[in-house]
Coordinates of C-alpha atoms and ligand atoms in Angstrom, one line a residue:
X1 CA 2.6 -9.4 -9.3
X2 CA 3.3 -6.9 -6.2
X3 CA 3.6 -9.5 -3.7
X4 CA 6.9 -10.6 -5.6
X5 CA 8.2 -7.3 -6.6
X6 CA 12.2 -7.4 -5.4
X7 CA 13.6 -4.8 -4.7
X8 CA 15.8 -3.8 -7.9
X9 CA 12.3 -4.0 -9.8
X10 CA 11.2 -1.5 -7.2
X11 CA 13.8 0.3 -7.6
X12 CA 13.7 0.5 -11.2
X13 CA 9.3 1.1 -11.1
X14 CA 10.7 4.4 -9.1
X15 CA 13.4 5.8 -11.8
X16 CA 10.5 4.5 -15.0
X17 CA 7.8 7.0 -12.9
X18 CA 10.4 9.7 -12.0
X19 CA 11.1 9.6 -16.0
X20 CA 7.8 9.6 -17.5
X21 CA 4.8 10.8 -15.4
X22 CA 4.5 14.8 -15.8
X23 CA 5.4 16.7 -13.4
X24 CA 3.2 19.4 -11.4
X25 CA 4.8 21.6 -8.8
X26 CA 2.6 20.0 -6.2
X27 CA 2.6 21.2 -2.5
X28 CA 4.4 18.1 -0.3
X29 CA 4.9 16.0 -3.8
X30 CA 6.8 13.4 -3.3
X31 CA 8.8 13.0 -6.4
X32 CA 12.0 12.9 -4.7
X33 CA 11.3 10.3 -2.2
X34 CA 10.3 7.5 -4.8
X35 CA 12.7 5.1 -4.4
X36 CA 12.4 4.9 -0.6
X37 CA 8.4 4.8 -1.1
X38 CA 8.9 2.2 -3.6
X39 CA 11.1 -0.4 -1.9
X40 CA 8.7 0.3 1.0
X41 CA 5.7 -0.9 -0.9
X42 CA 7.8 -4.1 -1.7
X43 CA 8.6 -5.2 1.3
X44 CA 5.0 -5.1 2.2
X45 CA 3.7 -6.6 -0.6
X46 CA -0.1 -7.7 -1.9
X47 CA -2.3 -6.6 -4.3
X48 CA -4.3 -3.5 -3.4
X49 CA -3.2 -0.3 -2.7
X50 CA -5.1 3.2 -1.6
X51 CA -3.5 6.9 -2.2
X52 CA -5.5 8.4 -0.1
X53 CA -4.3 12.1 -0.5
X54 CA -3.0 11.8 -4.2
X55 CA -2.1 15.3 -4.8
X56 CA 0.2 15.0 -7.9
X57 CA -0.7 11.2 -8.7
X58 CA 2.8 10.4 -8.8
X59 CA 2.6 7.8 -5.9
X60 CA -0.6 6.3 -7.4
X61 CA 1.3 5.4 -10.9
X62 CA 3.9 4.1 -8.7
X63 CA 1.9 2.2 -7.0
X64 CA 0.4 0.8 -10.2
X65 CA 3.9 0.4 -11.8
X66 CA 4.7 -1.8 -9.0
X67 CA 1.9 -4.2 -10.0
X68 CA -1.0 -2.5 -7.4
X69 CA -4.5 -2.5 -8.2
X70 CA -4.8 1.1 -7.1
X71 CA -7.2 3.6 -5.9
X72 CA -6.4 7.2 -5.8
X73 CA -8.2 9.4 -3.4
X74 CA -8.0 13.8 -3.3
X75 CA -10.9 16.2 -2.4
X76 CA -9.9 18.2 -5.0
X77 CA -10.8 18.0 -9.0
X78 CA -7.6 18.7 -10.9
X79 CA -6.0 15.5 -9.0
X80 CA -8.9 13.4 -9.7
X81 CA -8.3 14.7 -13.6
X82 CA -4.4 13.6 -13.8
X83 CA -5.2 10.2 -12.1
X84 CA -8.3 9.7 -14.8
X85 CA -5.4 10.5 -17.4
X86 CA -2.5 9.3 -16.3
X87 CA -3.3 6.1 -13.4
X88 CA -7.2 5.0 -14.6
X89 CA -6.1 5.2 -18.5
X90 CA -4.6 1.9 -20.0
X91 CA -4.5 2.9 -23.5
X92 CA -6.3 6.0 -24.8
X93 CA -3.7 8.7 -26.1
X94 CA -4.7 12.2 -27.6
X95 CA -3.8 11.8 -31.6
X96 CA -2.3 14.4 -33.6
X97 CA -6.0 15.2 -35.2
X98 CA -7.6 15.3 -31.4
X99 CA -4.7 17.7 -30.8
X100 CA -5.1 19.8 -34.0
X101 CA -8.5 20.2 -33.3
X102 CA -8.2 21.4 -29.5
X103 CA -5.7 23.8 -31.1
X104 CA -8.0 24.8 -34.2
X105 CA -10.2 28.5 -33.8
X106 CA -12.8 28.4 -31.0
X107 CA -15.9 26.4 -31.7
X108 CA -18.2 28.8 -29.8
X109 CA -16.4 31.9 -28.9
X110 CA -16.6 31.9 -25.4
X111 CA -14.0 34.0 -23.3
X112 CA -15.0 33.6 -19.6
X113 CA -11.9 32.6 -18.9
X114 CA -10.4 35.9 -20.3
X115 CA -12.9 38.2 -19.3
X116 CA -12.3 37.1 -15.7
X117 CA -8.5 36.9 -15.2
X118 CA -7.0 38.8 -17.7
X119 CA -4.7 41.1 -15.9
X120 CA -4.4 38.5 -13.2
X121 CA -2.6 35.5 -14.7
X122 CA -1.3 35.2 -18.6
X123 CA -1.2 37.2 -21.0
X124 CA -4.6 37.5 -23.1
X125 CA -3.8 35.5 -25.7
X126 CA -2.9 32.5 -23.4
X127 CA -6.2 33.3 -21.9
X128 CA -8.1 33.1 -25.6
X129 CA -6.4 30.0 -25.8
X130 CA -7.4 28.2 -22.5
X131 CA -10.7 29.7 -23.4
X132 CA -10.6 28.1 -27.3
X133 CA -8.9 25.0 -25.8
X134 CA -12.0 24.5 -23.2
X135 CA -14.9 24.9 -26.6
X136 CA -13.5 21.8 -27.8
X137 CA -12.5 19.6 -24.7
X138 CA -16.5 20.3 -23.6
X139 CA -17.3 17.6 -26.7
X140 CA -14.7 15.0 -25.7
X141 CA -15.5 11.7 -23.4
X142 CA -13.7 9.5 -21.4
X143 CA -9.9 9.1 -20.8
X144 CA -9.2 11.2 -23.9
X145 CA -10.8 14.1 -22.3
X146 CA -8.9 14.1 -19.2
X147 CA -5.8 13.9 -21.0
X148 CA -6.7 17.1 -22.7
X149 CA -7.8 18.3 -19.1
X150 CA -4.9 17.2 -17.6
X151 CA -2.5 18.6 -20.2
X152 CA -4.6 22.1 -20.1
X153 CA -4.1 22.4 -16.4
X154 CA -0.2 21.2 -16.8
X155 CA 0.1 23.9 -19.3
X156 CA -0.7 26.2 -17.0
X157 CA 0.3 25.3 -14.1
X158 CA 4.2 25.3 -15.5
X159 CA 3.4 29.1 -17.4
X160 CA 2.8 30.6 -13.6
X161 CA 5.8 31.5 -11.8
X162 CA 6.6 29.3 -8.5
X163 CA 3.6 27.3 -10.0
X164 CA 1.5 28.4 -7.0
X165 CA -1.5 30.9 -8.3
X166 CA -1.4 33.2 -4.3
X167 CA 0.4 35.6 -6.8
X168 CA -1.2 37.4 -10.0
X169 CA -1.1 40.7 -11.4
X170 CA 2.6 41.8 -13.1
X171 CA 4.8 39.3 -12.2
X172 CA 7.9 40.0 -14.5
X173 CA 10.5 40.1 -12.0
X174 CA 9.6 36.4 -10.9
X175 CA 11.4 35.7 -15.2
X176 CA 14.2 33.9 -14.7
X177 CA 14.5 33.4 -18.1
X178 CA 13.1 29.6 -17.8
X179 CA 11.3 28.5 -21.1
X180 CA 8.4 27.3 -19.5
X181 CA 7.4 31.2 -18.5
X182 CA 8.2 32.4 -22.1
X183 CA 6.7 29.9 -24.5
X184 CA 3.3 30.6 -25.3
X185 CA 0.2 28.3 -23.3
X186 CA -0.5 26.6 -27.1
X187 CA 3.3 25.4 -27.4
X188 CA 3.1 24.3 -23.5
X189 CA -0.4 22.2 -24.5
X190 CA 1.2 20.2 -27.7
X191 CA 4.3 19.2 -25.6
X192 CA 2.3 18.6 -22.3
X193 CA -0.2 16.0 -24.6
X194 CA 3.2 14.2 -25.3
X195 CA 4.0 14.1 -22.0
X196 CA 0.6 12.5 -21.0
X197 CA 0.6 10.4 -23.7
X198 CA 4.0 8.8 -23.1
X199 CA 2.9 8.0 -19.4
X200 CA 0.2 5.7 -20.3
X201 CA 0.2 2.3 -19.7
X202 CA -1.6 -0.8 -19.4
X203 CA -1.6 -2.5 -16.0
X204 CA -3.8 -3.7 -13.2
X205 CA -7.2 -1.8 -12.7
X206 CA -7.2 1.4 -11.1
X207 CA -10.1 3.5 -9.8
X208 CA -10.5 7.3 -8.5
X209 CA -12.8 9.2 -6.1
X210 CA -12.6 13.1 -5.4
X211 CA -13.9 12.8 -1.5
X212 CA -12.9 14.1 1.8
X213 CA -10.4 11.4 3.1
X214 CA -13.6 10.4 6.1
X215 CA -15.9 9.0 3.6
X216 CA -13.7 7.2 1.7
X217 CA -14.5 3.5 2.2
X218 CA -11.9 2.1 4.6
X219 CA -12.3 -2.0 3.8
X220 CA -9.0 -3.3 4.1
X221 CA -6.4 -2.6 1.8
X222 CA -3.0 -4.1 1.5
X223 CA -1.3 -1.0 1.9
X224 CA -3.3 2.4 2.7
X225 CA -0.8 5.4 1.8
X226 CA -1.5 8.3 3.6
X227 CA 0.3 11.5 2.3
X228 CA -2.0 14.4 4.7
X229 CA -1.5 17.9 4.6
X230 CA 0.8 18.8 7.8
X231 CA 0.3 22.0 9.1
X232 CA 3.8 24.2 8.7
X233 CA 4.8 26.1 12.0
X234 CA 4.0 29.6 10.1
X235 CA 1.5 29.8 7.4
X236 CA -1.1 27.2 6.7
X237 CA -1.7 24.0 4.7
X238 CA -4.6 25.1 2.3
X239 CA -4.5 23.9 -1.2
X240 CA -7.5 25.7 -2.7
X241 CA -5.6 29.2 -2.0
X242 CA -2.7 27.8 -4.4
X243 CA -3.8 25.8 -7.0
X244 CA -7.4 27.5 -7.2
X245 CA -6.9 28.4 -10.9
X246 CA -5.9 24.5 -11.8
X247 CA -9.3 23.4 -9.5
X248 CA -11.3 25.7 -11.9
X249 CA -9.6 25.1 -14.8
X250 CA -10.1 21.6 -14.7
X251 CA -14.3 21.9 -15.0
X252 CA -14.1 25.2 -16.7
X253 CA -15.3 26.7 -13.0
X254 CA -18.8 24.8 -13.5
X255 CA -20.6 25.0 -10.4
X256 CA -18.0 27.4 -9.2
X257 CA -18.6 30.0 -6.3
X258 CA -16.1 32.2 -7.0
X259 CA -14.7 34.9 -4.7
X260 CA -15.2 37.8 -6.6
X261 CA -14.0 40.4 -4.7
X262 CA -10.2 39.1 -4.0
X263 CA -7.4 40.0 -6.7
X264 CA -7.1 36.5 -8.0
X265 CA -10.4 35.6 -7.9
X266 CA -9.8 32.1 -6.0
X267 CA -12.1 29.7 -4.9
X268 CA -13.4 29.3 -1.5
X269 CA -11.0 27.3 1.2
X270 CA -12.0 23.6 2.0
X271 CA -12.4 23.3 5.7
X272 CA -11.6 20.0 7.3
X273 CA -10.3 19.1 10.3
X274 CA -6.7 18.9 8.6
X275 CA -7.7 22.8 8.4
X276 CA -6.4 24.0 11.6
X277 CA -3.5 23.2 14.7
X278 CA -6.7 23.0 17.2
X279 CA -8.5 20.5 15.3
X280 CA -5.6 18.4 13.3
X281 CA -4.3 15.6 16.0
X282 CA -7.8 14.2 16.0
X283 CA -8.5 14.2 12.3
X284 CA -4.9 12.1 12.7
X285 CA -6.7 9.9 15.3
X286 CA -9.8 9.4 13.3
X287 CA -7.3 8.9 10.2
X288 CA -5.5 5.9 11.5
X289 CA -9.1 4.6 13.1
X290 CA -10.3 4.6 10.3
X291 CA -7.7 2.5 8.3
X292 CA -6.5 0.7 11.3
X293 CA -7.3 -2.9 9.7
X294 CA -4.7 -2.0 6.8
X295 CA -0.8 -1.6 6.5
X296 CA -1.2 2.0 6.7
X297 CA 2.6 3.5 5.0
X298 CA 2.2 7.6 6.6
X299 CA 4.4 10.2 5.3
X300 CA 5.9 13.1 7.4
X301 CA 8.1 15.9 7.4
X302 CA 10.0 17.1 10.3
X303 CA 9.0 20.8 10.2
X304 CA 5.3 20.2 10.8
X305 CA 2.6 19.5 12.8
X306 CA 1.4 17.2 14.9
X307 CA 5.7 16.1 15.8
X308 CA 6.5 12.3 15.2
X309 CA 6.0 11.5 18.6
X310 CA 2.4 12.4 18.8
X311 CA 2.2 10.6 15.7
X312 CA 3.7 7.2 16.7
X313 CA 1.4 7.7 20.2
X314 CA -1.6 8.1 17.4
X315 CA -0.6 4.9 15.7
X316 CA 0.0 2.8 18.5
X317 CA -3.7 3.6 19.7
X318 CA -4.9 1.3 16.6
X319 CA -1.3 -0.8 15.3
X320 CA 1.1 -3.2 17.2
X321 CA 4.0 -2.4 15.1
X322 CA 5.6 1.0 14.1
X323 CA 7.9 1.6 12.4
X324 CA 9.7 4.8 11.8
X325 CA 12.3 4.9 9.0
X326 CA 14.0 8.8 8.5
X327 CA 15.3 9.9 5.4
X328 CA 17.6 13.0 5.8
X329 CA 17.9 15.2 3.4
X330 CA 18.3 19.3 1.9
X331 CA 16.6 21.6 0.6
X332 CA 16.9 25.1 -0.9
X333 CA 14.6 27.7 0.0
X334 CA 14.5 31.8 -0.9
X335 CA 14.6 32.7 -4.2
X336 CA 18.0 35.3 -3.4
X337 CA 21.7 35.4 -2.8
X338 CA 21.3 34.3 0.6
X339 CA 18.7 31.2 0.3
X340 CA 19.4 29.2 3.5
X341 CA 20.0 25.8 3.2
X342 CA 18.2 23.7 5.8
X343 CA 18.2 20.1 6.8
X344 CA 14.8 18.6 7.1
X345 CA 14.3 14.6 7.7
X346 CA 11.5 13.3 5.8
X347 CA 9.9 10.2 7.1
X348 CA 8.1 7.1 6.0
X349 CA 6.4 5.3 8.8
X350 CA 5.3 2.3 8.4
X351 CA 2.1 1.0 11.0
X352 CA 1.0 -3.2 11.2
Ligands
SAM1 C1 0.8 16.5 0.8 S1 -0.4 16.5 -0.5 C2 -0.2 14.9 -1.2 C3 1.0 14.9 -2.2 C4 1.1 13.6 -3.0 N1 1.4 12.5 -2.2 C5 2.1 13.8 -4.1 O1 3.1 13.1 -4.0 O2 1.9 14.7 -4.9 C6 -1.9 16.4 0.4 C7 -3.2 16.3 -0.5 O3 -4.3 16.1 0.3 C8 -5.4 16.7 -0.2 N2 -6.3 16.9 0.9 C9 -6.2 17.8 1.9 N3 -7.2 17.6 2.8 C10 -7.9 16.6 2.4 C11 -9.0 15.9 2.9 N4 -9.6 16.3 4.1 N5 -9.5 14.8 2.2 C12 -9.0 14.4 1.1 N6 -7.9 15.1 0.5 C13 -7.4 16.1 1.2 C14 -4.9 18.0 -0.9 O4 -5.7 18.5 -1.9 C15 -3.5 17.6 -1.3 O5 -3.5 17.3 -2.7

């Protein structure tokens, strides 16, 4: 089925996944580059396809919309949860009885969840809820308890301002009066379920692994996505600092080593060689080594690190052919009066 995909049905595989798979406020998602990632995919064609940093999932379920027997890759849990539910899934859904029962009183009154961040994030009784939610999901199997996962961690993910869990304590003045900060964490579960369960769909096999991108297996793939983390100019690139709460939320922080002693009680930062500007060209060069026998599709942003050039260099070491297609665009940034507006090309290149 991929090798023939034209490019309208490309085109219309991007606007059916823009519409229906759930959105996370992701770090580097790349909801809004769809349509160029999907005519992309096209043009290459075949019949396997590896996203090997899937972050949100959204470019796995593309992938699979456009006929690909997909694997999605992340270190982390939480993205290994939404691609069980979402990508992996063909047909289980969450009925309105599972749901009713995830929302009925706790089956075992357990409030670790509370007793650890209340005063951090949410209010207590979105805690009690999460906590309540969690006593019932612990007896589900299978797809239909990642959906529950996966809607829990939505849930909460769109409750916390900016979506990013670095900031916890009283954060009133981030209300802008959006209805996903006022409704309460319950309200956000039902409607996140019907978000889930509108997104499966049956299509060609997909698989998932949660390992660091050097031991995942590298036999050739028809196309081998790489979406890494770039490290920004300022700041740095870690996603256990943001999305910590969604990590431990998605296994009820089992096995968990939690940092006790900071104010939002996160968990420990992954290090890899992705982690730092001294180490990050060669975990590129080992990257592209690695996956040199397959159509590797690499996406980059202009405002990071290591620039194109070094980039293309990297690619050439291992591919003939590279190909760098730009795709200018804005974006907003600042959350005030005087939020600079900043052109940033975003790139998808493309290595044979
Ligand atoms: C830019 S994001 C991917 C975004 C994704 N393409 C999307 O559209 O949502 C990079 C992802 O790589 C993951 N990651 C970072 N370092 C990794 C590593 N060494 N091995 C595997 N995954 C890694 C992060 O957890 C993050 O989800």
């Amino acid at each position: 089925m991929a090798s023939t995909c034209s490019p309208t049905s490309a085109l219309v595989a991007a606007a059916e996944t823009a519409a229906v798979y759930p959105r996370v406020r992701w770090m580097g998602s790349k909801y809004r580059l769809l349509p160029h990632l999907a005519q992309t995919f096209a043009e290459i064609g075949g019949s396997t396809a590896l996203d090997a940093f899937s972050g949100s999932g959204v470019v796995g379920y593309l992938l699979k919309k456009q006929g690909f027997e997909v694997h999605s890759n992340d270190y982390l849990g939480f993205p290994g949860v939404v691609v069980k539910a979402a990508i992996v899934n063909n047909s289980s859904r969450l009925s309105p009885r599972d749901v009713n029962q995830i929302l009925s009183p706790s089956a075992d009154g357990r409030s670790w969840i509370r007793a650890t961040y209340e005063g951090r994030f949410f209010a207590p009784d979105d805690l009690d809820f999460l906590d309540s939610a969690w006593s019932h999901i612990d007896a589900m199997t299978g797809h239909k308890r990642s959906l529950a996962i996966a809607a829990l961690c939505l849930s909460a993910a769109r409750k916390q301002p900016r979506g990013v869990f670095t900031i916890s304590g009283d954060l009133r003045h981030y209300d802008d009066g959006r209805r996903d900060l006022r409704i309460p964490m319950r309200q956000h579960f039902v409607e996140r379920v019907a978000e889930y369960n509108a997104a499966v769909f049956r299509g060609p096999k997909a698989t998932v692994s949660a390992l660091e991108v050097s031991e995942v297996p590298s036999r050739p793939w028809d196309i081998v996505y790489l979406d890494p983390p770039y490290a920004p100019p300022r700041d740095d690139n870690d996603y256990t600092k943001r999305f910590h709460f969604l990590e431990g939320l998605s296994r009820y922080w089992i096995g968990d080593d939690l940092m006790w002693e900071t104010k939002t009680r996160k968990l420990p930062k992954r290090v890899t060689p992705f982690s730092t500007k001294r180490t990050i060209v060669e975990a590129f060069r080992d990257l592209f080594k690695q996956f040199g026998d397959s159509t590797i599709v690499l996406s980059y942003g202009s405002n990071a690190l290591p620039d194109l050039e070094t980039l293309v260099a990297l690619l050439h070491e291992v591919k003939m052919d590279v190909d760098v297609r730009s795709i200018p665009h804005t974006y907003t940034y600042g959350t005030h009066a005087r939020a600079e507006r900043r052109a940033v090309d975003e790139y998808i290149i493309v290595a044979r």
